[in-house]
């Protein structure tokens, strides 16, 4: 079962209990006792140890650094294990502008992450291109390249807002079904099919990219 | 100036000298340019050893470049305008990369933006955009339609070759493909997603075992096209972008650009606004240096320093936030003054900061500067000589660590800096440790400035009367200010309208990245982290 932000009433964004109550309601309406309890246990663990990928292209990334320091201290929530390798990270916080040259790199980083994986689009730039929307070299929203789970507005968003966005993500993780029928994963497959990358076979187990041929004529 | 006229009469009598924005502006044709540049650089009475920037321009009927240079010995500056020869298909200029080391990089930028080819530049590749990019974005007739250059879905096509353009005996252009690395070089790719590159910078590194043979710096992973965006916006609208280039020097950059506009429009800024601006500049300098120390030490493995230094930074951000309303993108300086008046508690807050600073600095010194591991990793690593610092245009604390007194606040005092009592920190070792120490000492100097001002903020207006939509007279202006990382230059060209015809930012981070190759050759690969970190470049600042 998936809860989408679209179905959420506006006031609920300020109400932290909303999703929890929603989850309860969903689970009360018939979950397999064994699988359901296992789900609950696993998701409890997963949602409390989300590991971010250290990924910052510009200004928003600096607020992410502040988030890691003593004042905002994301270690309180189990998110402090920022990984430099995408293969060890659970979610990617796209903090900063994504430009044309960076787009394939971001996509590759996303592809390298292990399932289940999540994306938070942090800041105006990642959502829509932000102040640079009219630029010739800026991607107008990372959702053109990778599927986004949480959009976090701001320029840059305050660290408190970042905490809130990751909390929203962990709520989202909580309502997923780990065993079978994860709607989200199907959606992800759909998205990847719709946004093919040359030389990358999304359905294959290993991604292989075509070797780069040396170029001699550079005009 | 007598020497200047003599030199011109000897080399290129056809060249003209005009006075633009208080400094000589020479117009010379391309045929004589290289020889003139050599004379300007080496003549004992001129000695223009520091090339500030190269600003390309496109006037539709002609294209070319403006070169701004300064003499570190005589403290003079001048500009040279050179028009490109050839048609719009293939405009050509002579390279001066053999005279100033930094010119090679600047020329690549001009080539990328305007398509001007520089003869004899050994590395004529695009800098920010991919080799498949169609068109030259800063040309006036550039078509920005997303159909021509769509968001790439597949990996960027790359080349191991670069082009060198020369003229043969008959005067025809010939291009020659040169391999960037030697055929049997072992090349390791570092970045763009690498925690130690401080953002999205990429080094293609040729190594021999652990020793670095050559580094090819790849930029453009955060090139946002700010200069082009500015041309489509009014003067006031161009300001918010400065918060997003070097986000630690946001206030300093604002200060500089506002000064150019004010000078061009003849606006007198009230004294109160000037004092506020300088105080804000110094506050952000302390915050910036704190963050530098934190991240740099973290790169070297001392994570706890980050927490100590961010403690001070957060305190400063609180002060700034109470007055400016934001933690990072302040947009506080505006044309004619500052946006809003100081917070009622501002003076007390600053005093509280000044009280805790000395203890913090002492702690930093104790924890890190005296630390034997830190000393072993930093002392004698990445030594930059004074000549190289000037030739590569490495300014700011990094330049001063090499013995080059390049602080614009002292060198070319602007605003109220000449009334203030503070020292320029200059060290001579030129290694990573010196670069670290200079920044630490600059925090003390900034605190000194704040101390002098905090009780002396004059009453009065915070803004001069400025029309809602500013119109600048036609002309050209150039201004340098001291950002947190070094000389920030602004070249403004106005055609008399409400939008800038050309606005070029010369940022300190670009030369700092350009010197990485020179500094790391022969060093160990682990030292690349130390050297890159100690240069303290900000990638969005170099890419713009
Ligand atoms: S949203 Fe604002 S702060 Fe964040 S990267 Fe974009 S410009 Fe910078």
PDB file of C-alpha atoms in Angstrom, chain A residues 53-60 62-63 65-66 68-72 83-84 96-105 107-109 125 131-132 134-140 144-145 155-156 158-160 195-198 209 212-219, chain B residues 90 111 113 125 127-131 133 137-138 142 144 149-159 161-163 165 177 192-193 195 199-200 218-226 228-229 241 244 247-248 291 306-307 310 313-314 318 321 327-329 540:
ATOM      1  CA  UNK A  53      24.804   9.606   0.160  1.00  0.00           C
ATOM      2  CA  UNK A  54      27.197  12.522   0.508  1.00  0.00           C
ATOM      3  CA  UNK A  55      26.053  14.393  -2.493  1.00  0.00           C
ATOM      4  CA  UNK A  56      26.152  18.140  -2.739  1.00  0.00           C
ATOM      5  CA  UNK A  57      26.698  20.213  -5.802  1.00  0.00           C
ATOM      6  CA  UNK A  58      26.240  23.695  -4.407  1.00  0.00           C
ATOM      7  CA  UNK A  59      24.734  25.998  -1.800  1.00  0.00           C
ATOM      8  CA  UNK A  60      22.103  23.609  -0.467  1.00  0.00           C
ATOM      9  CA  UNK A  62      26.362  23.544   2.837  1.00  0.00           C
ATOM     10  CA  UNK A  63      23.174  23.480   4.848  1.00  0.00           C
ATOM     11  CA  UNK A  65      26.886  20.096   6.340  1.00  0.00           C
ATOM     12  CA  UNK A  66      25.300  22.220   9.064  1.00  0.00           C
ATOM     13  CA  UNK A  68      25.562  17.078  10.290  1.00  0.00           C
ATOM     14  CA  UNK A  69      27.246  19.348  12.836  1.00  0.00           C
ATOM     15  CA  UNK A  70      26.496  19.652  16.492  1.00  0.00           C
ATOM     16  CA  UNK A  71      23.693  22.167  16.435  1.00  0.00           C
ATOM     17  CA  UNK A  72      21.228  20.313  14.252  1.00  0.00           C
ATOM     18  CA  UNK A  83      28.281   7.446   2.805  1.00  0.00           C
ATOM     19  CA  UNK A  84      30.575   8.513   0.050  1.00  0.00           C
ATOM     20  CA  UNK A  96      22.029  21.701  -5.298  1.00  0.00           C
ATOM     21  CA  UNK A  97      21.604  22.607  -8.896  1.00  0.00           C
ATOM     22  CA  UNK A  98      21.898  19.813 -11.416  1.00  0.00           C
ATOM     23  CA  UNK A  99      23.293  20.940 -14.733  1.00  0.00           C
ATOM     24  CA  UNK A 100      23.505  19.180 -18.070  1.00  0.00           C
ATOM     25  CA  UNK A 101      26.987  17.875 -17.508  1.00  0.00           C
ATOM     26  CA  UNK A 102      26.033  16.493 -14.104  1.00  0.00           C
ATOM     27  CA  UNK A 103      22.765  14.866 -15.187  1.00  0.00           C
ATOM     28  CA  UNK A 104      24.189  11.568 -16.493  1.00  0.00           C
ATOM     29  CA  UNK A 105      26.464  11.398 -13.444  1.00  0.00           C
ATOM     30  CA  UNK A 107      21.641   9.131 -12.958  1.00  0.00           C
ATOM     31  CA  UNK A 108      24.570   6.782 -12.725  1.00  0.00           C
ATOM     32  CA  UNK A 109      24.915   7.385  -8.999  1.00  0.00           C
ATOM     33  CA  UNK A 125      17.067  24.052  -7.949  1.00  0.00           C
ATOM     34  CA  UNK A 131      16.636  30.750  -9.801  1.00  0.00           C
ATOM     35  CA  UNK A 132      18.484  29.252 -12.761  1.00  0.00           C
ATOM     36  CA  UNK A 134      16.046  30.084 -17.589  1.00  0.00           C
ATOM     37  CA  UNK A 135      19.638  29.032 -17.930  1.00  0.00           C
ATOM     38  CA  UNK A 136      20.847  27.098 -20.932  1.00  0.00           C
ATOM     39  CA  UNK A 137      22.740  24.572 -18.867  1.00  0.00           C
ATOM     40  CA  UNK A 138      20.443  23.769 -15.930  1.00  0.00           C
ATOM     41  CA  UNK A 139      18.133  20.772 -15.607  1.00  0.00           C
ATOM     42  CA  UNK A 140      14.658  21.963 -14.726  1.00  0.00           C
ATOM     43  CA  UNK A 144      13.379  14.484 -15.197  1.00  0.00           C
ATOM     44  CA  UNK A 145      16.272  12.180 -14.477  1.00  0.00           C
ATOM     45  CA  UNK A 155      16.643  28.261  -1.284  1.00  0.00           C
ATOM     46  CA  UNK A 156      18.352  26.825   0.644  1.00  0.00           C
ATOM     47  CA  UNK A 158      16.781  25.510   6.584  1.00  0.00           C
ATOM     48  CA  UNK A 159      18.331  22.533   8.363  1.00  0.00           C
ATOM     49  CA  UNK A 160      15.092  22.149  10.309  1.00  0.00           C
ATOM     50  CA  UNK A 195      13.659   7.406 -19.084  1.00  0.00           C
ATOM     51  CA  UNK A 196      16.096   5.060 -20.754  1.00  0.00           C
ATOM     52  CA  UNK A 197      19.797   5.631 -20.611  1.00  0.00           C
ATOM     53  CA  UNK A 198      21.835   4.645 -23.572  1.00  0.00           C
ATOM     54  CA  UNK A 209      27.714   0.917 -20.081  1.00  0.00           C
ATOM     55  CA  UNK A 212      33.826   5.080 -24.546  1.00  0.00           C
ATOM     56  CA  UNK A 213      35.467   5.243 -27.888  1.00  0.00           C
ATOM     57  CA  UNK A 214      38.290   7.747 -28.152  1.00  0.00           C
ATOM     58  CA  UNK A 215      37.289  10.755 -30.152  1.00  0.00           C
ATOM     59  CA  UNK A 216      39.643  12.339 -32.501  1.00  0.00           C
ATOM     60  CA  UNK A 217      37.589  14.993 -34.248  1.00  0.00           C
ATOM     61  CA  UNK A 218      36.558  17.513 -31.644  1.00  0.00           C
ATOM     62  CA  UNK A 219      35.240  20.324 -33.740  1.00  0.00           C
TER      63      UNK A 219
ATOM     64  CA  UNK B  90      35.972  31.250 -36.632  1.00  0.00           C
ATOM     65  CA  UNK B 111      36.569  29.854 -26.273  1.00  0.00           C
ATOM     66  CA  UNK B 113      31.541  31.046 -24.260  1.00  0.00           C
ATOM     67  CA  UNK B 125      39.218  22.591 -25.414  1.00  0.00           C
ATOM     68  CA  UNK B 127      35.970  24.265 -20.389  1.00  0.00           C
ATOM     69  CA  UNK B 128      32.485  24.071 -18.914  1.00  0.00           C
ATOM     70  CA  UNK B 129      30.380  22.591 -21.684  1.00  0.00           C
ATOM     71  CA  UNK B 130      30.650  19.197 -23.257  1.00  0.00           C
ATOM     72  CA  UNK B 131      32.377  18.640 -26.580  1.00  0.00           C
ATOM     73  CA  UNK B 133      27.512  21.304 -27.098  1.00  0.00           C
ATOM     74  CA  UNK B 137      26.201  30.550 -25.162  1.00  0.00           C
ATOM     75  CA  UNK B 138      27.443  34.050 -24.481  1.00  0.00           C
ATOM     76  CA  UNK B 142      22.918  32.165 -29.248  1.00  0.00           C
ATOM     77  CA  UNK B 144      19.002  28.640 -26.076  1.00  0.00           C
ATOM     78  CA  UNK B 149      20.989  21.105 -26.506  1.00  0.00           C
ATOM     79  CA  UNK B 150      18.665  18.738 -24.646  1.00  0.00           C
ATOM     80  CA  UNK B 151      19.410  17.343 -21.212  1.00  0.00           C
ATOM     81  CA  UNK B 152      21.799  14.482 -21.951  1.00  0.00           C
ATOM     82  CA  UNK B 153      20.509  11.033 -21.123  1.00  0.00           C
ATOM     83  CA  UNK B 154      23.650   9.112 -21.877  1.00  0.00           C
ATOM     84  CA  UNK B 155      27.157   9.481 -20.602  1.00  0.00           C
ATOM     85  CA  UNK B 156      29.112  12.413 -21.854  1.00  0.00           C
ATOM     86  CA  UNK B 157      31.298  11.763 -24.835  1.00  0.00           C
ATOM     87  CA  UNK B 158      34.883  12.440 -23.943  1.00  0.00           C
ATOM     88  CA  UNK B 159      38.093  12.851 -25.719  1.00  0.00           C
ATOM     89  CA  UNK B 161      42.806  14.718 -27.226  1.00  0.00           C
ATOM     90  CA  UNK B 162      43.031  18.441 -27.164  1.00  0.00           C
ATOM     91  CA  UNK B 163      43.503  20.824 -30.036  1.00  0.00           C
ATOM     92  CA  UNK B 165      45.720  25.910 -33.331  1.00  0.00           C
ATOM     93  CA  UNK B 177      45.407  17.036 -32.166  1.00  0.00           C
ATOM     94  CA  UNK B 192      32.993  14.623  -9.820  1.00  0.00           C
ATOM     95  CA  UNK B 193      31.299  12.765  -6.975  1.00  0.00           C
ATOM     96  CA  UNK B 195      33.927  13.986  -0.920  1.00  0.00           C
ATOM     97  CA  UNK B 199      31.725  19.865  -4.626  1.00  0.00           C
ATOM     98  CA  UNK B 200      31.586  18.572  -8.105  1.00  0.00           C
ATOM     99  CA  UNK B 218      37.455  19.100 -15.511  1.00  0.00           C
ATOM    100  CA  UNK B 219      35.035  21.844 -14.581  1.00  0.00           C
ATOM    101  CA  UNK B 220      31.477  22.576 -15.537  1.00  0.00           C
ATOM    102  CA  UNK B 221      29.611  20.104 -13.366  1.00  0.00           C
ATOM    103  CA  UNK B 222      27.875  23.044 -11.760  1.00  0.00           C
ATOM    104  CA  UNK B 223      28.097  25.608 -14.549  1.00  0.00           C
ATOM    105  CA  UNK B 224      24.816  27.474 -14.244  1.00  0.00           C
ATOM    106  CA  UNK B 225      25.243  30.179 -16.857  1.00  0.00           C
ATOM    107  CA  UNK B 226      24.902  33.100 -14.458  1.00  0.00           C
ATOM    108  CA  UNK B 228      24.142  34.915 -19.504  1.00  0.00           C
ATOM    109  CA  UNK B 229      21.188  35.067 -17.130  1.00  0.00           C
ATOM    110  CA  UNK B 241      22.798  35.308  -8.105  1.00  0.00           C
ATOM    111  CA  UNK B 244      24.815  31.509  -5.039  1.00  0.00           C
ATOM    112  CA  UNK B 247      27.943  31.302  -1.005  1.00  0.00           C
ATOM    113  CA  UNK B 248      30.421  32.089   1.760  1.00  0.00           C
ATOM    114  CA  UNK B 291      33.989  26.535   7.594  1.00  0.00           C
ATOM    115  CA  UNK B 306      34.301  20.583  12.055  1.00  0.00           C
ATOM    116  CA  UNK B 307      32.188  20.698  15.169  1.00  0.00           C
ATOM    117  CA  UNK B 310      30.880  25.298  12.999  1.00  0.00           C
ATOM    118  CA  UNK B 313      29.903  29.811  12.295  1.00  0.00           C
ATOM    119  CA  UNK B 314      26.442  29.091  13.630  1.00  0.00           C
ATOM    120  CA  UNK B 318      22.452  33.772  13.846  1.00  0.00           C
ATOM    121  CA  UNK B 321      19.966  35.966  10.120  1.00  0.00           C
ATOM    122  CA  UNK B 327      21.144  31.876   6.912  1.00  0.00           C
ATOM    123  CA  UNK B 328      22.809  31.757   3.535  1.00  0.00           C
ATOM    124  CA  UNK B 329      21.201  33.592   0.651  1.00  0.00           C
ATOM    125  CA  UNK B 540      30.071  26.940  -8.064  1.00  0.00           C
TER     126      UNK B 540
END
